[in-house]
């Protein structure tokens, strides 16, 4: 990999050695990029599960998220510029795709019966995410905030839906399998742990902890999309 010696000096710390002053080798930078690109591919089964249920918007957003996230994680340790955009620009799109994937997942779990309400909620979150990422893609609050608010929606649906007069169908019990829902949430919790551990990029060697975030988010998404709704389970059986 001697031909990669053109990597700028500021990239020599992008593999997270955790040792002050220790530079990454060319091989470590390449492995960092490839590991995180490969871990993004774990989301494909979840996208397939969404597509099988006719959730084409959700599937399209998932494919978009995989693409831009892979380009970001490839450009970050290598310094490459792809399609005229550097890692910072791809990072903004990565945040948009990731946030919308979570929004779509939580709206799916909410089991909204009124299509008009689901669509307006989706577009509200989309436009809000665009504004937040324009305000500051490197500020963690701008990425976490819409995800947290989206996660609150199914909680309201399950706990207080019967007391909300605006949406008549929320008086009905959500068509979800409780055990499978709990298991999927546990997988999401593990993913959040990996995400938190990976925030210290200098100590995340090869960004392996962040790759673990990709892996467990993908597993949780597949499980929740495939095994949560009782209707989905009856059709698959």
PDB file of C-alpha atoms in Angstrom:
ATOM      1  CA  UNK A   1       0.000   0.000   0.000  1.00  0.00           C
ATOM      2  CA  UNK A   2       2.943   2.332  -0.527  1.00  0.00           C
ATOM      3  CA  UNK A   3       1.041   4.120  -3.270  1.00  0.00           C
ATOM      4  CA  UNK A   4      -1.309   5.433  -0.558  1.00  0.00           C
ATOM      5  CA  UNK A   5       1.464   7.485   1.080  1.00  0.00           C
ATOM      6  CA  UNK A   6      -0.157  10.561  -0.347  1.00  0.00           C
ATOM      7  CA  UNK A   7      -2.662  10.524   2.544  1.00  0.00           C
ATOM      8  CA  UNK A   8      -2.436  13.943   4.272  1.00  0.00           C
ATOM      9  CA  UNK A   9      -0.860  14.101   7.726  1.00  0.00           C
ATOM     10  CA  UNK A  10      -4.125  15.079   9.443  1.00  0.00           C
ATOM     11  CA  UNK A  11      -5.633  11.725   8.423  1.00  0.00           C
ATOM     12  CA  UNK A  12      -2.949   9.761  10.248  1.00  0.00           C
ATOM     13  CA  UNK A  13      -5.089   9.710  13.403  1.00  0.00           C
ATOM     14  CA  UNK A  14      -8.348   8.601  11.794  1.00  0.00           C
ATOM     15  CA  UNK A  15      -8.141   4.932  12.836  1.00  0.00           C
ATOM     16  CA  UNK A  16      -8.401   5.568  16.591  1.00  0.00           C
ATOM     17  CA  UNK A  17      -5.164   4.146  17.968  1.00  0.00           C
ATOM     18  CA  UNK A  18      -5.923   5.594  21.391  1.00  0.00           C
ATOM     19  CA  UNK A  19      -2.253   6.420  21.915  1.00  0.00           C
ATOM     20  CA  UNK A  20      -1.299  10.078  21.802  1.00  0.00           C
ATOM     21  CA  UNK A  21       1.056  10.862  18.951  1.00  0.00           C
ATOM     22  CA  UNK A  22       0.694   7.438  17.354  1.00  0.00           C
ATOM     23  CA  UNK A  23      -0.082   7.621  13.657  1.00  0.00           C
ATOM     24  CA  UNK A  24      -2.191   5.156  11.727  1.00  0.00           C
ATOM     25  CA  UNK A  25      -0.595   3.138   8.984  1.00  0.00           C
ATOM     26  CA  UNK A  26      -1.940   3.187   5.452  1.00  0.00           C
ATOM     27  CA  UNK A  27      -3.353  -0.307   5.960  1.00  0.00           C
ATOM     28  CA  UNK A  28      -5.159   0.741   9.138  1.00  0.00           C
ATOM     29  CA  UNK A  29      -6.777   3.687   7.380  1.00  0.00           C
ATOM     30  CA  UNK A  30      -7.967   1.460   4.538  1.00  0.00           C
ATOM     31  CA  UNK A  31      -9.300  -1.200   6.931  1.00  0.00           C
ATOM     32  CA  UNK A  32     -11.113   1.501   8.919  1.00  0.00           C
ATOM     33  CA  UNK A  33     -12.858   2.636   5.752  1.00  0.00           C
ATOM     34  CA  UNK A  34     -13.716  -0.849   4.498  1.00  0.00           C
ATOM     35  CA  UNK A  35     -14.922  -2.117   7.889  1.00  0.00           C
ATOM     36  CA  UNK A  36     -17.459   0.659   8.263  1.00  0.00           C
ATOM     37  CA  UNK A  37     -18.580   0.421   4.650  1.00  0.00           C
ATOM     38  CA  UNK A  38     -19.081  -3.339   5.053  1.00  0.00           C
ATOM     39  CA  UNK A  39     -21.007  -2.943   8.325  1.00  0.00           C
ATOM     40  CA  UNK A  40     -23.425  -0.621   6.530  1.00  0.00           C
ATOM     41  CA  UNK A  41     -24.382  -3.504   4.248  1.00  0.00           C
ATOM     42  CA  UNK A  42     -25.906  -5.299   7.255  1.00  0.00           C
ATOM     43  CA  UNK A  43     -28.935  -3.031   6.791  1.00  0.00           C
ATOM     44  CA  UNK A  44     -29.900  -4.722   3.517  1.00  0.00           C
ATOM     45  CA  UNK A  45     -32.069  -7.462   5.123  1.00  0.00           C
ATOM     46  CA  UNK A  46     -34.079  -4.780   6.957  1.00  0.00           C
ATOM     47  CA  UNK A  47     -34.572  -2.903   3.696  1.00  0.00           C
ATOM     48  CA  UNK A  48     -35.737  -6.121   2.050  1.00  0.00           C
ATOM     49  CA  UNK A  49     -38.187  -6.692   4.928  1.00  0.00           C
ATOM     50  CA  UNK A  50     -39.597  -3.188   4.462  1.00  0.00           C
ATOM     51  CA  UNK A  51     -39.925  -3.648   0.709  1.00  0.00           C
ATOM     52  CA  UNK A  52     -41.783  -6.954   1.120  1.00  0.00           C
ATOM     53  CA  UNK A  53     -44.414  -5.151   3.195  1.00  0.00           C
ATOM     54  CA  UNK A  54     -44.872  -2.459   0.563  1.00  0.00           C
ATOM     55  CA  UNK A  55     -42.988   0.145   2.609  1.00  0.00           C
ATOM     56  CA  UNK A  56     -41.274   1.527  -0.464  1.00  0.00           C
ATOM     57  CA  UNK A  57     -40.510   4.977   0.932  1.00  0.00           C
ATOM     58  CA  UNK A  58     -38.883   3.386   3.970  1.00  0.00           C
ATOM     59  CA  UNK A  59     -36.889   1.025   1.761  1.00  0.00           C
ATOM     60  CA  UNK A  60     -35.742   3.878  -0.493  1.00  0.00           C
ATOM     61  CA  UNK A  61     -34.615   5.947   2.493  1.00  0.00           C
ATOM     62  CA  UNK A  62     -32.724   2.912   3.784  1.00  0.00           C
ATOM     63  CA  UNK A  63     -30.872   2.504   0.504  1.00  0.00           C
ATOM     64  CA  UNK A  64     -30.068   6.212   0.483  1.00  0.00           C
ATOM     65  CA  UNK A  65     -28.743   5.968   4.036  1.00  0.00           C
ATOM     66  CA  UNK A  66     -26.528   3.007   3.192  1.00  0.00           C
ATOM     67  CA  UNK A  67     -25.088   4.801   0.170  1.00  0.00           C
ATOM     68  CA  UNK A  68     -24.269   8.140   1.773  1.00  0.00           C
ATOM     69  CA  UNK A  69     -23.047   6.566   5.011  1.00  0.00           C
ATOM     70  CA  UNK A  70     -20.704   4.274   3.099  1.00  0.00           C
ATOM     71  CA  UNK A  71     -19.320   7.212   1.126  1.00  0.00           C
ATOM     72  CA  UNK A  72     -18.827   9.212   4.318  1.00  0.00           C
ATOM     73  CA  UNK A  73     -17.011   6.401   6.110  1.00  0.00           C
ATOM     74  CA  UNK A  74     -14.842   5.767   3.067  1.00  0.00           C
ATOM     75  CA  UNK A  75     -13.912   9.408   2.566  1.00  0.00           C
ATOM     76  CA  UNK A  76     -13.268  10.225   6.225  1.00  0.00           C
ATOM     77  CA  UNK A  77     -10.124   8.124   6.822  1.00  0.00           C
ATOM     78  CA  UNK A  78      -8.854   8.327   3.245  1.00  0.00           C
ATOM     79  CA  UNK A  79      -9.474  11.992   2.468  1.00  0.00           C
ATOM     80  CA  UNK A  80     -10.975  11.103  -0.884  1.00  0.00           C
ATOM     81  CA  UNK A  81     -13.362  13.494  -2.605  1.00  0.00           C
ATOM     82  CA  UNK A  82     -16.184  11.665  -4.379  1.00  0.00           C
ATOM     83  CA  UNK A  83     -18.677  13.355  -6.699  1.00  0.00           C
ATOM     84  CA  UNK A  84     -17.103  16.656  -5.727  1.00  0.00           C
ATOM     85  CA  UNK A  85     -17.901  16.188  -2.016  1.00  0.00           C
ATOM     86  CA  UNK A  86     -15.604  15.562   0.925  1.00  0.00           C
ATOM     87  CA  UNK A  87     -16.297  13.574   4.083  1.00  0.00           C
ATOM     88  CA  UNK A  88     -17.927  16.549   5.838  1.00  0.00           C
ATOM     89  CA  UNK A  89     -20.510  16.935   3.110  1.00  0.00           C
ATOM     90  CA  UNK A  90     -21.229  13.210   3.013  1.00  0.00           C
ATOM     91  CA  UNK A  91     -21.499  13.287   6.811  1.00  0.00           C
ATOM     92  CA  UNK A  92     -24.389  15.751   6.614  1.00  0.00           C
ATOM     93  CA  UNK A  93     -26.244  13.438   4.216  1.00  0.00           C
ATOM     94  CA  UNK A  94     -25.382  10.458   6.422  1.00  0.00           C
ATOM     95  CA  UNK A  95     -27.068  12.160   9.364  1.00  0.00           C
ATOM     96  CA  UNK A  96     -30.159  12.936   7.284  1.00  0.00           C
ATOM     97  CA  UNK A  97     -30.452   9.347   6.093  1.00  0.00           C
ATOM     98  CA  UNK A  98     -29.874   7.849   9.545  1.00  0.00           C
ATOM     99  CA  UNK A  99     -32.378  10.168  11.227  1.00  0.00           C
ATOM    100  CA  UNK A 100     -35.052   9.415   8.648  1.00  0.00           C
ATOM    101  CA  UNK A 101     -34.475   5.663   9.017  1.00  0.00           C
ATOM    102  CA  UNK A 102     -35.218   5.969  12.730  1.00  0.00           C
ATOM    103  CA  UNK A 103     -38.229   8.205  12.092  1.00  0.00           C
ATOM    104  CA  UNK A 104     -39.649   5.674   9.636  1.00  0.00           C
ATOM    105  CA  UNK A 105     -39.025   2.809  12.063  1.00  0.00           C
ATOM    106  CA  UNK A 106     -40.716   4.531  14.999  1.00  0.00           C
ATOM    107  CA  UNK A 107     -43.693   5.632  12.896  1.00  0.00           C
ATOM    108  CA  UNK A 108     -44.029   2.016  11.719  1.00  0.00           C
ATOM    109  CA  UNK A 109     -44.065   0.838  15.334  1.00  0.00           C
ATOM    110  CA  UNK A 110     -46.683   3.470  16.175  1.00  0.00           C
ATOM    111  CA  UNK A 111     -49.148   1.574  13.957  1.00  0.00           C
ATOM    112  CA  UNK A 112     -50.907   4.713  12.725  1.00  0.00           C
ATOM    113  CA  UNK A 113     -54.132   3.758  10.916  1.00  0.00           C
ATOM    114  CA  UNK A 114     -54.781   7.164   9.328  1.00  0.00           C
ATOM    115  CA  UNK A 115     -52.512   7.384   6.310  1.00  0.00           C
ATOM    116  CA  UNK A 116     -52.816  11.185   6.119  1.00  0.00           C
ATOM    117  CA  UNK A 117     -51.507  11.546   9.658  1.00  0.00           C
ATOM    118  CA  UNK A 118     -48.600   9.192   9.050  1.00  0.00           C
ATOM    119  CA  UNK A 119     -47.583  11.069   5.898  1.00  0.00           C
ATOM    120  CA  UNK A 120     -47.751  14.494   7.540  1.00  0.00           C
ATOM    121  CA  UNK A 121     -45.722  13.199  10.488  1.00  0.00           C
ATOM    122  CA  UNK A 122     -43.104  11.767   8.137  1.00  0.00           C
ATOM    123  CA  UNK A 123     -42.765  14.978   6.150  1.00  0.00           C
ATOM    124  CA  UNK A 124     -42.651  17.095   9.302  1.00  0.00           C
ATOM    125  CA  UNK A 125     -39.701  15.085  10.587  1.00  0.00           C
ATOM    126  CA  UNK A 126     -37.983  15.136   7.199  1.00  0.00           C
ATOM    127  CA  UNK A 127     -38.109  18.931   6.894  1.00  0.00           C
ATOM    128  CA  UNK A 128     -37.115  19.389  10.529  1.00  0.00           C
ATOM    129  CA  UNK A 129     -34.109  17.099  10.047  1.00  0.00           C
ATOM    130  CA  UNK A 130     -33.020  19.047   6.966  1.00  0.00           C
ATOM    131  CA  UNK A 131     -33.148  22.296   8.926  1.00  0.00           C
ATOM    132  CA  UNK A 132     -31.226  20.848  11.878  1.00  0.00           C
ATOM    133  CA  UNK A 133     -28.487  19.405   9.672  1.00  0.00           C
ATOM    134  CA  UNK A 134     -28.116  22.699   7.859  1.00  0.00           C
ATOM    135  CA  UNK A 135     -27.768  24.374  11.250  1.00  0.00           C
ATOM    136  CA  UNK A 136     -24.943  22.078  12.336  1.00  0.00           C
ATOM    137  CA  UNK A 137     -24.252  18.489  11.234  1.00  0.00           C
ATOM    138  CA  UNK A 138     -21.407  18.088  13.747  1.00  0.00           C
ATOM    139  CA  UNK A 139     -23.561  19.033  16.734  1.00  0.00           C
ATOM    140  CA  UNK A 140     -24.817  15.796  18.255  1.00  0.00           C
ATOM    141  CA  UNK A 141     -27.985  17.444  19.561  1.00  0.00           C
ATOM    142  CA  UNK A 142     -29.125  18.246  16.021  1.00  0.00           C
ATOM    143  CA  UNK A 143     -28.963  14.549  15.143  1.00  0.00           C
ATOM    144  CA  UNK A 144     -30.320  13.039  18.348  1.00  0.00           C
ATOM    145  CA  UNK A 145     -33.214  15.451  18.930  1.00  0.00           C
ATOM    146  CA  UNK A 146     -35.518  14.359  16.048  1.00  0.00           C
ATOM    147  CA  UNK A 147     -34.818  10.687  16.809  1.00  0.00           C
ATOM    148  CA  UNK A 148     -35.825  11.135  20.453  1.00  0.00           C
ATOM    149  CA  UNK A 149     -39.016  12.968  19.489  1.00  0.00           C
ATOM    150  CA  UNK A 150     -39.860  10.263  16.947  1.00  0.00           C
ATOM    151  CA  UNK A 151     -39.306   7.596  19.609  1.00  0.00           C
ATOM    152  CA  UNK A 152     -41.813   9.360  21.876  1.00  0.00           C
ATOM    153  CA  UNK A 153     -44.602   8.993  19.280  1.00  0.00           C
ATOM    154  CA  UNK A 154     -45.153   5.221  19.740  1.00  0.00           C
ATOM    155  CA  UNK A 155     -44.885   5.658  23.518  1.00  0.00           C
ATOM    156  CA  UNK A 156     -47.767   8.151  23.369  1.00  0.00           C
ATOM    157  CA  UNK A 157     -49.649   5.785  21.065  1.00  0.00           C
ATOM    158  CA  UNK A 158     -49.369   2.845  23.466  1.00  0.00           C
ATOM    159  CA  UNK A 159     -49.796   4.740  26.741  1.00  0.00           C
ATOM    160  CA  UNK A 160     -52.115   7.644  26.042  1.00  0.00           C
ATOM    161  CA  UNK A 161     -53.586   7.043  22.596  1.00  0.00           C
ATOM    162  CA  UNK A 162     -57.091   6.335  23.893  1.00  0.00           C
ATOM    163  CA  UNK A 163     -57.257   9.798  25.414  1.00  0.00           C
ATOM    164  CA  UNK A 164     -56.374  11.695  22.225  1.00  0.00           C
ATOM    165  CA  UNK A 165     -59.603  12.755  20.429  1.00  0.00           C
ATOM    166  CA  UNK A 166     -57.838  13.865  17.221  1.00  0.00           C
ATOM    167  CA  UNK A 167     -57.122  10.344  15.994  1.00  0.00           C
ATOM    168  CA  UNK A 168     -60.069   7.986  16.357  1.00  0.00           C
ATOM    169  CA  UNK A 169     -58.179   4.775  15.525  1.00  0.00           C
ATOM    170  CA  UNK A 170     -55.771   5.313  18.400  1.00  0.00           C
ATOM    171  CA  UNK A 171     -58.553   3.963  20.600  1.00  0.00           C
ATOM    172  CA  UNK A 172     -57.765   0.577  19.053  1.00  0.00           C
ATOM    173  CA  UNK A 173     -55.064  -1.644  20.461  1.00  0.00           C
ATOM    174  CA  UNK A 174     -51.849  -1.551  18.379  1.00  0.00           C
ATOM    175  CA  UNK A 175     -51.318  -4.696  16.311  1.00  0.00           C
ATOM    176  CA  UNK A 176     -47.921  -5.560  17.762  1.00  0.00           C
ATOM    177  CA  UNK A 177     -46.305  -8.642  19.243  1.00  0.00           C
ATOM    178  CA  UNK A 178     -45.165  -7.467  22.694  1.00  0.00           C
ATOM    179  CA  UNK A 179     -42.293  -9.921  23.214  1.00  0.00           C
ATOM    180  CA  UNK A 180     -40.806  -9.318  19.776  1.00  0.00           C
ATOM    181  CA  UNK A 181     -41.161  -5.568  20.275  1.00  0.00           C
ATOM    182  CA  UNK A 182     -39.275  -5.808  23.573  1.00  0.00           C
ATOM    183  CA  UNK A 183     -36.527  -7.906  21.986  1.00  0.00           C
ATOM    184  CA  UNK A 184     -36.096  -5.404  19.166  1.00  0.00           C
ATOM    185  CA  UNK A 185     -35.866  -2.549  21.648  1.00  0.00           C
ATOM    186  CA  UNK A 186     -33.176  -4.470  23.544  1.00  0.00           C
ATOM    187  CA  UNK A 187     -31.168  -4.768  20.332  1.00  0.00           C
ATOM    188  CA  UNK A 188     -31.573  -1.032  19.818  1.00  0.00           C
ATOM    189  CA  UNK A 189     -30.320  -0.447  23.358  1.00  0.00           C
ATOM    190  CA  UNK A 190     -27.181  -2.458  22.617  1.00  0.00           C
ATOM    191  CA  UNK A 191     -26.703  -0.413  19.448  1.00  0.00           C
ATOM    192  CA  UNK A 192     -26.911   2.824  21.458  1.00  0.00           C
ATOM    193  CA  UNK A 193     -24.181   1.526  23.781  1.00  0.00           C
ATOM    194  CA  UNK A 194     -21.883   0.906  20.810  1.00  0.00           C
ATOM    195  CA  UNK A 195     -22.720   4.341  19.426  1.00  0.00           C
ATOM    196  CA  UNK A 196     -21.810   5.994  22.731  1.00  0.00           C
ATOM    197  CA  UNK A 197     -18.554   4.038  22.954  1.00  0.00           C
ATOM    198  CA  UNK A 198     -17.687   5.065  19.410  1.00  0.00           C
ATOM    199  CA  UNK A 199     -18.084   8.775  20.108  1.00  0.00           C
ATOM    200  CA  UNK A 200     -14.507   8.799  21.418  1.00  0.00           C
ATOM    201  CA  UNK A 201     -13.074   8.399  17.938  1.00  0.00           C
ATOM    202  CA  UNK A 202      -9.479   8.577  19.137  1.00  0.00           C
ATOM    203  CA  UNK A 203      -9.979   5.380  21.171  1.00  0.00           C
ATOM    204  CA  UNK A 204     -12.220   3.537  18.730  1.00  0.00           C
ATOM    205  CA  UNK A 205      -9.613   1.476  16.923  1.00  0.00           C
ATOM    206  CA  UNK A 206     -10.513   1.007  13.257  1.00  0.00           C
ATOM    207  CA  UNK A 207     -13.855   2.577  14.242  1.00  0.00           C
ATOM    208  CA  UNK A 208     -14.884  -0.967  15.198  1.00  0.00           C
ATOM    209  CA  UNK A 209     -17.280   0.233  17.906  1.00  0.00           C
ATOM    210  CA  UNK A 210     -19.036   2.446  15.389  1.00  0.00           C
ATOM    211  CA  UNK A 211     -19.233  -0.555  13.061  1.00  0.00           C
ATOM    212  CA  UNK A 212     -20.879  -2.411  15.956  1.00  0.00           C
ATOM    213  CA  UNK A 213     -23.444   0.389  16.054  1.00  0.00           C
ATOM    214  CA  UNK A 214     -24.188  -0.275  12.389  1.00  0.00           C
ATOM    215  CA  UNK A 215     -24.499  -4.015  13.037  1.00  0.00           C
ATOM    216  CA  UNK A 216     -26.904  -3.849  15.984  1.00  0.00           C
ATOM    217  CA  UNK A 217     -29.040  -1.089  14.471  1.00  0.00           C
ATOM    218  CA  UNK A 218     -29.403  -3.271  11.385  1.00  0.00           C
ATOM    219  CA  UNK A 219     -30.317  -6.320  13.486  1.00  0.00           C
ATOM    220  CA  UNK A 220     -32.866  -4.336  15.510  1.00  0.00           C
ATOM    221  CA  UNK A 221     -34.402  -2.804  12.391  1.00  0.00           C
ATOM    222  CA  UNK A 222     -34.756  -6.183  10.693  1.00  0.00           C
ATOM    223  CA  UNK A 223     -36.313  -7.770  13.759  1.00  0.00           C
ATOM    224  CA  UNK A 224     -38.742  -4.916  14.401  1.00  0.00           C
ATOM    225  CA  UNK A 225     -39.807  -4.736  10.754  1.00  0.00           C
ATOM    226  CA  UNK A 226     -40.169  -8.501  10.375  1.00  0.00           C
ATOM    227  CA  UNK A 227     -41.514  -9.734  13.716  1.00  0.00           C
ATOM    228  CA  UNK A 228     -43.344  -6.890  15.466  1.00  0.00           C
ATOM    229  CA  UNK A 229     -46.701  -6.393  13.737  1.00  0.00           C
ATOM    230  CA  UNK A 230     -48.997  -9.369  14.316  1.00  0.00           C
ATOM    231  CA  UNK A 231     -50.422  -8.849  10.827  1.00  0.00           C
ATOM    232  CA  UNK A 232     -46.949  -9.214   9.331  1.00  0.00           C
ATOM    233  CA  UNK A 233     -46.391 -12.399  11.319  1.00  0.00           C
ATOM    234  CA  UNK A 234     -49.702 -13.939  10.181  1.00  0.00           C
ATOM    235  CA  UNK A 235     -48.958 -13.163   6.551  1.00  0.00           C
ATOM    236  CA  UNK A 236     -45.442 -14.659   6.738  1.00  0.00           C
ATOM    237  CA  UNK A 237     -46.769 -17.786   8.378  1.00  0.00           C
TER     238      UNK A 237
END
